[in-house]
Coordinates of N, CA and C in Angstrom, one line a residue:
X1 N -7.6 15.3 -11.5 CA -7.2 13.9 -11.6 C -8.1 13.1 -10.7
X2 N -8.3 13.7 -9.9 CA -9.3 12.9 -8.3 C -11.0 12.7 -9.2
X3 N -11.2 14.1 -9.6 CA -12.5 14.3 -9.9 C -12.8 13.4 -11.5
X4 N -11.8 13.5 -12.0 CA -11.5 12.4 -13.1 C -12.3 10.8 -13.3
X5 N -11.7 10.4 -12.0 CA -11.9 9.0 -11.6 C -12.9 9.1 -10.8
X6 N -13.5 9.7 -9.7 CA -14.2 9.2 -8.9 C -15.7 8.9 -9.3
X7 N -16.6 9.4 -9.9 CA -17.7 9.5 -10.2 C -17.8 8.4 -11.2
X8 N -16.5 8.5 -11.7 CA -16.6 7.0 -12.8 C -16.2 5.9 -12.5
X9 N -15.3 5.2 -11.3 CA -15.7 4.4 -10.5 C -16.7 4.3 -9.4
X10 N -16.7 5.3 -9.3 CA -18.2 4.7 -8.3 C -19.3 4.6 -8.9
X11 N -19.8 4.6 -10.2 CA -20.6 4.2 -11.1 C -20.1 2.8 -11.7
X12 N -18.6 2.0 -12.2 CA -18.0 1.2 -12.6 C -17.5 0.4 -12.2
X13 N -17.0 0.2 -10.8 CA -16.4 -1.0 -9.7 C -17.8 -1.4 -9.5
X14 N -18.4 -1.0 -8.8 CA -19.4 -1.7 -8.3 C -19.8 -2.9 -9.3
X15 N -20.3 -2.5 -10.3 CA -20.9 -3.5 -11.9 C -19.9 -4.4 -12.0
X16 N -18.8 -4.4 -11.5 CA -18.3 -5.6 -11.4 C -17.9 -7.0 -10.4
X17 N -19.1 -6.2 -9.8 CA -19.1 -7.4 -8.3 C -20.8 -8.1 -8.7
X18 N -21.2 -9.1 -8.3 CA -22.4 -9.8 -8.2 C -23.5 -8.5 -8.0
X19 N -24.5 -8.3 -8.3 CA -26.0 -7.7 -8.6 C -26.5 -7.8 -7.1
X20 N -26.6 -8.8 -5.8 CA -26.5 -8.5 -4.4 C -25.6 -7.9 -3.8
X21 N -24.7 -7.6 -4.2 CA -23.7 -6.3 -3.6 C -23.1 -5.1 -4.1
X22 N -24.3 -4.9 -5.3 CA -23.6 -3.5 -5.9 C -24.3 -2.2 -4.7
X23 N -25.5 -2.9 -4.3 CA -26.4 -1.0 -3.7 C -25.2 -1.0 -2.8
X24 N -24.8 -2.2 -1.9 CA -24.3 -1.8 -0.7 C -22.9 -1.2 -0.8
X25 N -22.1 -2.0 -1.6 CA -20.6 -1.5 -2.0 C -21.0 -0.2 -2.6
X26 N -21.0 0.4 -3.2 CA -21.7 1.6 -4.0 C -21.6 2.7 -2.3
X27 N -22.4 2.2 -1.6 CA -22.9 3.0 -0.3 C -21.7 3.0 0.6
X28 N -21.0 1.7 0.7 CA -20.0 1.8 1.9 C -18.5 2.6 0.6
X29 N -18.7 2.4 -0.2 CA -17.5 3.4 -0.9 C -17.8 4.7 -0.8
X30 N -18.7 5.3 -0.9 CA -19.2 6.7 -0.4 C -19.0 7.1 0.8
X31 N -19.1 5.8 2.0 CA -18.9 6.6 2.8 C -17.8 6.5 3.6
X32 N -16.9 5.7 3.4 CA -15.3 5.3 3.8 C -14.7 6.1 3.3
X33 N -14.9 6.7 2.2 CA -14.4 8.2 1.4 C -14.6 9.2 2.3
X34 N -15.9 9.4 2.5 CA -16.6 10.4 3.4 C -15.6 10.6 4.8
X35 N -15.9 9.4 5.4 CA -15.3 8.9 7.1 C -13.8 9.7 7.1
X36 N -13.1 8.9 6.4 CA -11.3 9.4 5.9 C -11.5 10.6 5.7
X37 N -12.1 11.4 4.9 CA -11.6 13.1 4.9 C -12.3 13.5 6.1
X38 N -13.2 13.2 6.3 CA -13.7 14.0 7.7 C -13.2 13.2 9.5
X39 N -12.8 12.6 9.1 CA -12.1 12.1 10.9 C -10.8 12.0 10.3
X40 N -10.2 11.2 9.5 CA -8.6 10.5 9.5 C -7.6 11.8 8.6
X41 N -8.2 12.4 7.9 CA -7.6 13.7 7.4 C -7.1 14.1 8.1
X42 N -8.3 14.7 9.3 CA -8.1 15.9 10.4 C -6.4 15.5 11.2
X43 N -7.1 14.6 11.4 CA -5.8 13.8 12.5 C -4.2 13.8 11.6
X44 N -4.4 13.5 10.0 CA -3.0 13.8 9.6 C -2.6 15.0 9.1
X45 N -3.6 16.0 9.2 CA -3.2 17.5 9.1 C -2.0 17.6 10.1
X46 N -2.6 17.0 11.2 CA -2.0 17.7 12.6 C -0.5 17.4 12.5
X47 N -0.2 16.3 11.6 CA 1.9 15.7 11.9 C 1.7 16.3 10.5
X48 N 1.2 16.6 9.3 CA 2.2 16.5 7.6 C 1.1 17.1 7.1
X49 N 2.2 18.1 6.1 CA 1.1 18.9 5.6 C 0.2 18.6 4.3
X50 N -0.5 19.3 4.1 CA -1.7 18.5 2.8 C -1.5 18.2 2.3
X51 N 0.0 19.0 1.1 CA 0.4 18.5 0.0 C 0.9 17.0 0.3
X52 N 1.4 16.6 0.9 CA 2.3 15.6 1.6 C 1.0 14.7 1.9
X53 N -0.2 15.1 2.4 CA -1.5 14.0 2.1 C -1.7 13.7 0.7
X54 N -2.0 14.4 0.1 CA -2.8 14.5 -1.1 C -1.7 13.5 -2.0
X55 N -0.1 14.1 -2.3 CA 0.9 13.3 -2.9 C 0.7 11.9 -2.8
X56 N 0.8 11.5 -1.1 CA 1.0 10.2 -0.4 C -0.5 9.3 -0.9
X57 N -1.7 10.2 -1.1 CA -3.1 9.7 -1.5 C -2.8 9.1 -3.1
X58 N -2.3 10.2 -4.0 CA -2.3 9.6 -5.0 C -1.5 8.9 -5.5
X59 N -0.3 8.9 -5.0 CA 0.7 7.4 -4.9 C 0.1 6.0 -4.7
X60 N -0.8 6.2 -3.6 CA -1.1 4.7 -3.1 C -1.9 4.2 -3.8
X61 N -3.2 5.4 -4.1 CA -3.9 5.4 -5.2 C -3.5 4.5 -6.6
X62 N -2.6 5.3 -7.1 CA -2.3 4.4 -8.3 C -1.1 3.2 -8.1
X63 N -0.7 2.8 -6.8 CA -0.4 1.6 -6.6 C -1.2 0.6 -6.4
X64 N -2.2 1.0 -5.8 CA -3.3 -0.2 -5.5 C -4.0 -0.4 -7.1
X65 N -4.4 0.8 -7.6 CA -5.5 0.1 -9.0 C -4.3 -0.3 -10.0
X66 N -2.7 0.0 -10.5 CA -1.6 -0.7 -11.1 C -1.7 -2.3 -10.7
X67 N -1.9 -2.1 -9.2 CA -1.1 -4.1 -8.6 C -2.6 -4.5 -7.9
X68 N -3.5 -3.7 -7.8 CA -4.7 -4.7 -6.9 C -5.2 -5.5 -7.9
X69 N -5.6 -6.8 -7.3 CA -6.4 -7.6 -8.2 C -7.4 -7.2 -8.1
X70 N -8.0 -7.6 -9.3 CA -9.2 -7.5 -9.6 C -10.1 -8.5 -9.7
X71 N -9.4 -10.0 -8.9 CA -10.5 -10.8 -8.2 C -11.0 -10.3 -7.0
X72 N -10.0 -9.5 -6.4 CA -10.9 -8.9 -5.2 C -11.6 -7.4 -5.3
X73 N -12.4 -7.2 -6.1 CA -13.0 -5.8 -6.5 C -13.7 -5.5 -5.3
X74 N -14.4 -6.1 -4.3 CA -14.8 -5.4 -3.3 C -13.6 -5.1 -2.8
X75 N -12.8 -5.3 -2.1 CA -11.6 -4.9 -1.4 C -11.1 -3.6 -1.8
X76 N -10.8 -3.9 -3.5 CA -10.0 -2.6 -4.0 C -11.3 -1.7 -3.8
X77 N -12.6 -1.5 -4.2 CA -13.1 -0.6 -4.3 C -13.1 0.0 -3.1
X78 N -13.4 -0.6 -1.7 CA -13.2 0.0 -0.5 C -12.3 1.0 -0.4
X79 N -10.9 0.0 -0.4 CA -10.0 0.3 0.0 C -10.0 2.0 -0.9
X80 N -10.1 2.1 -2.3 CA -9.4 3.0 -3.5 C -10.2 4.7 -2.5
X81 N -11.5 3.8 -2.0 CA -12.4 5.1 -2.0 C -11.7 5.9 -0.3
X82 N -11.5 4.5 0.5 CA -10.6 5.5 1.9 C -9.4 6.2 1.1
X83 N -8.7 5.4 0.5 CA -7.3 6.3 -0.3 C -7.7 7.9 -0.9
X84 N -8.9 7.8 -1.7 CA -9.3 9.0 -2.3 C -10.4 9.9 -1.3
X85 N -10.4 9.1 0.0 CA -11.1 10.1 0.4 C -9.6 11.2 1.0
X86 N -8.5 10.9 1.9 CA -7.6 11.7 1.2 C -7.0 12.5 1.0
X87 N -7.3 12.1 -0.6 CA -7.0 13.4 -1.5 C -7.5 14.1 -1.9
X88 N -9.2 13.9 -1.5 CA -10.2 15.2 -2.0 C -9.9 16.0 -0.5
X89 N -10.0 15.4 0.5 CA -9.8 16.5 1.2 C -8.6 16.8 1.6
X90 N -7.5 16.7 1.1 CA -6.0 17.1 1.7 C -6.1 18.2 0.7
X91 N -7.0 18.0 -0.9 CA -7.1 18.6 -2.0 C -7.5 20.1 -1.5
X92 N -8.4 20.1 -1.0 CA -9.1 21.7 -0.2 C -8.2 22.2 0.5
X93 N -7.8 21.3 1.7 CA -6.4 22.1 2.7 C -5.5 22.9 1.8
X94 N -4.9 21.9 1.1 CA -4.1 22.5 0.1 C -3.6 23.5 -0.9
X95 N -5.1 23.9 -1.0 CA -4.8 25.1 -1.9 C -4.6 26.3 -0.8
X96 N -4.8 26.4 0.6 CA -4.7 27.4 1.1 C -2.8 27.2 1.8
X97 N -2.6 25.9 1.3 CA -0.8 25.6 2.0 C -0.5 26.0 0.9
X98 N -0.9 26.1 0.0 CA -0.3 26.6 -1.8 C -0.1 28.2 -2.1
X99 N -0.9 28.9 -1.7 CA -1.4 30.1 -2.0 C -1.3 30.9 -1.0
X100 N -0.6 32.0 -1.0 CA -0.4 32.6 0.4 C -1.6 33.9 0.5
X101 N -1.6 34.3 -0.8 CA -2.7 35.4 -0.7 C -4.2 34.6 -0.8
X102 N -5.0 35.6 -0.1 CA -6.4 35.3 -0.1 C -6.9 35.4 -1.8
X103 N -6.4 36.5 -2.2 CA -7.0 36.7 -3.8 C -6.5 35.2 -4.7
X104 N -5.2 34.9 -4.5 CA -4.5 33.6 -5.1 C -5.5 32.2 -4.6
X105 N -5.8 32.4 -3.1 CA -6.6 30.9 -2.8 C -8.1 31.2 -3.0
X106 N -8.9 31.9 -3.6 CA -10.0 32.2 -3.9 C -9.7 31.8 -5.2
X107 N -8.9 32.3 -6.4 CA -8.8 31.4 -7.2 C -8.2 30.2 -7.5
X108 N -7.4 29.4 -6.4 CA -7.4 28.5 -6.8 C -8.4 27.7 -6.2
X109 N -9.5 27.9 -5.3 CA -10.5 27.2 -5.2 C -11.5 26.9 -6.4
X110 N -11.4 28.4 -6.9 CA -12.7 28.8 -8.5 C -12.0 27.5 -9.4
X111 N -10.6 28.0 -9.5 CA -10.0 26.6 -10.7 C -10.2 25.4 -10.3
X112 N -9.9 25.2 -8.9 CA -10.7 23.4 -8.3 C -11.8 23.0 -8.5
X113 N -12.7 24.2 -8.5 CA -14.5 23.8 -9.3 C -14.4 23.4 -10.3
X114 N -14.1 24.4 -11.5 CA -14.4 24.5 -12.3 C -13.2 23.0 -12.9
X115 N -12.1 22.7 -12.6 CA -11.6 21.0 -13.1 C -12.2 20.0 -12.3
X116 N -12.7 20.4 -11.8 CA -13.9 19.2 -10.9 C -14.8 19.2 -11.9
X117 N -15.7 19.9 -12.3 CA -16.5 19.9 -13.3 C -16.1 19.3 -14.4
X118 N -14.9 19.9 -15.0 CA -14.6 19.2 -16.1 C -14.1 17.7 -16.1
X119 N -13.5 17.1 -14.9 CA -13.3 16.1 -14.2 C -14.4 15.2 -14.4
X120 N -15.4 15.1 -14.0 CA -16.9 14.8 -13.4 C -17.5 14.4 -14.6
X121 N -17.7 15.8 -15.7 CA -18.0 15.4 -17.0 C -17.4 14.9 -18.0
X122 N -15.7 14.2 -18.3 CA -15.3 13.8 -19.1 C -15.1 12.2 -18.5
X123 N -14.6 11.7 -16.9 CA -14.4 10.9 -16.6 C -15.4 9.9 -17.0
X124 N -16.2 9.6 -16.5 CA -17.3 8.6 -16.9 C -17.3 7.7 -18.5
X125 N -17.5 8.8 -19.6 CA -17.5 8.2 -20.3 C -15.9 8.0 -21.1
X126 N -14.7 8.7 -20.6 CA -13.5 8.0 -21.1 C -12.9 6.7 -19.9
X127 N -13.7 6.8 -19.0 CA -13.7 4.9 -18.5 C -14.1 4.2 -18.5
X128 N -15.4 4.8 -19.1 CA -16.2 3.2 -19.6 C -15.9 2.8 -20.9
X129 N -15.4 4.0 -21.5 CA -14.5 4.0 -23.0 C -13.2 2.5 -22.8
X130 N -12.2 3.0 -21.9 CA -11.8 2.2 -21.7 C -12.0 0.6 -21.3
X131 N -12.5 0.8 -20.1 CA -13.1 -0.8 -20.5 C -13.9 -1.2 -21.3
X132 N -15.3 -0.9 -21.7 CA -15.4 -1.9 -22.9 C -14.6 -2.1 -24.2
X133 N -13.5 -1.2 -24.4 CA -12.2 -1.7 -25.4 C -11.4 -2.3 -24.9
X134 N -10.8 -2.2 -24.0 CA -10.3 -2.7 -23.4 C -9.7 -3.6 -22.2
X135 N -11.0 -3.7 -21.5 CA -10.9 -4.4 -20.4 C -11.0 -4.0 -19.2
X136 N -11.0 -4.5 -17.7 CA -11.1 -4.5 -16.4 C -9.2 -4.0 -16.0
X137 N -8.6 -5.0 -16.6 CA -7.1 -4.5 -16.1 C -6.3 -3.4 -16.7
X138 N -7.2 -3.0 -18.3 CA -6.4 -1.7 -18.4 C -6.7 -0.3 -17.9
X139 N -8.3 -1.1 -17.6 CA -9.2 0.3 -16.8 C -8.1 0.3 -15.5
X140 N -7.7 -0.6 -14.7 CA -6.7 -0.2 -13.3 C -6.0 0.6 -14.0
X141 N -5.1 0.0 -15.3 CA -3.9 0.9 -16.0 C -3.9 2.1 -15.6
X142 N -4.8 2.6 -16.8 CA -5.5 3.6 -17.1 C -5.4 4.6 -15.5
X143 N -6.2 4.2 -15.0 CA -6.5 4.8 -13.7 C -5.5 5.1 -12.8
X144 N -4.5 4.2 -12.9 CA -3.3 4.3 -11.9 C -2.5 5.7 -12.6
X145 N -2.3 5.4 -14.1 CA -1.6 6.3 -14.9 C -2.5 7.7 -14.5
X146 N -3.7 7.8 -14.4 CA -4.4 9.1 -14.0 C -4.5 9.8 -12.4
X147 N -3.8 8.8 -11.7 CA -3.6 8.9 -10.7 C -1.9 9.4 -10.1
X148 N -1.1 9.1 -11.1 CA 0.3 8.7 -11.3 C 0.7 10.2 -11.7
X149 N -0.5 11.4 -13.0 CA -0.5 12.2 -13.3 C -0.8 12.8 -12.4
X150 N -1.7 13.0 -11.6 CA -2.2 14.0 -10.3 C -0.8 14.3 -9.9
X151 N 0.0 13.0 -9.1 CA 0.8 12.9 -8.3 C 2.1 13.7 -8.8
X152 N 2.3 13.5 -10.2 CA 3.7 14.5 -10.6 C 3.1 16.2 -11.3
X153 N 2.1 16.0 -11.4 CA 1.5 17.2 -11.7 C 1.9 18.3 -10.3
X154 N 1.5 17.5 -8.8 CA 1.8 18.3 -7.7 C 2.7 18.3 -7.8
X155 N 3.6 17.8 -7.8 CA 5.3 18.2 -7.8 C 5.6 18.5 -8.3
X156 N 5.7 19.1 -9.6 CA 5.9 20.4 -10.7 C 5.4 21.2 -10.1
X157 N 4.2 21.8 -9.3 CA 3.5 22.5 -9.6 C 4.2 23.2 -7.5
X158 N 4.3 21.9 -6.8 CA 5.2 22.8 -5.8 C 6.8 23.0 -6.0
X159 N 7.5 22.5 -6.8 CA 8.7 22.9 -6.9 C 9.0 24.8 -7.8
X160 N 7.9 24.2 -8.2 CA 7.6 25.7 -9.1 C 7.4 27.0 -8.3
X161 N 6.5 26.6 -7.3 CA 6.4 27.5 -5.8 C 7.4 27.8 -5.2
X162 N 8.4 26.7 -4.7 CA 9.5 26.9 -4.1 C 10.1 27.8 -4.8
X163 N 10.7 27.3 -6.1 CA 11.3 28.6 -6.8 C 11.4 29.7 -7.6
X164 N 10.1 30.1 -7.1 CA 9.2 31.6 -7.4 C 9.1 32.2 -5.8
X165 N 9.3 31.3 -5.0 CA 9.0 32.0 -3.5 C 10.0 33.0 -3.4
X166 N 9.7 34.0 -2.6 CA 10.7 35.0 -2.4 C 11.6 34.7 -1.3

């Protein structure tokens, strides 16, 4: 769901701010992404665990692209990319809070490539799909809804844990 959207907004927000602020927005969304998983992550590992990052990531996630305007597209883009920075990395912690065996978190890393991949390659062109049929505000839709899926996807997928745990 992360890998879904991100390559396709950060190819797509940008193009919708003025032609003197796409290199730079483009750059500071890369790296407010970047900043958050590698300093602000760390620090909320330490009180709540990944899943509980990653959930709370894709929540806000699709509350801000559902309700942000889209007169202020630099803001939301900023803002979407600290949110999603996250949940890509609360995304890594968590497969090893998920998976108690080494052989189980070796594959669920292999499965996180390999839907990152498929992520990476379908996103792009079913959001640009979307907006040029439909628009700037259904692309938020859209996106919140893909974001809205991550988020109940993990909660199926840890209640499912709970009661399979021994």
């Amino acid at each position: 769901f992360y890998t879904l959207t991100f390559l396709a907004l950060l190819t797509i927000l940008p193009l919708q701010l003025p032609d003197g602020l796409r290199a730079e927005v483009t750059t500071v969304m890369s790296l407010v992404g970047i900043g958050v998983s590698l300093i602000v992550l760390p620090v909320a590992l330490l009180k709540v665990r990944a899943t509980t990052v990653v959930l709370t990531g894709f929540l806000l996630a699709a509350l801000l692209t559902a309700f942000g305007a889209s007169q202020d597209m630099l803001a939301l883009s900023v803002t979407l990319f600290a949110i999603l920075g996250l949940v890509q990395g609360g995304t890594f912690a968590a497969v090893a809070e998920l998976n108690r065996s080494m052989e189980s978190r070796t594959l669920g890393y292999g499965v996180m490539a390999q839907t990152g991949n498929i992520g990476n390659l379908i996103g792009t062109p079913l959001l640009l799909m979307v907006l040029g049929g439909a628009g700037l505000e259904t692309l938020q839709l859209a996106t919140a809804g893909i974001y809205l899926l991550g988020f109940l996807s993990l909660l199926i997928l840890m209640r499912h844990l709970r009661q399979s745990a021994p």
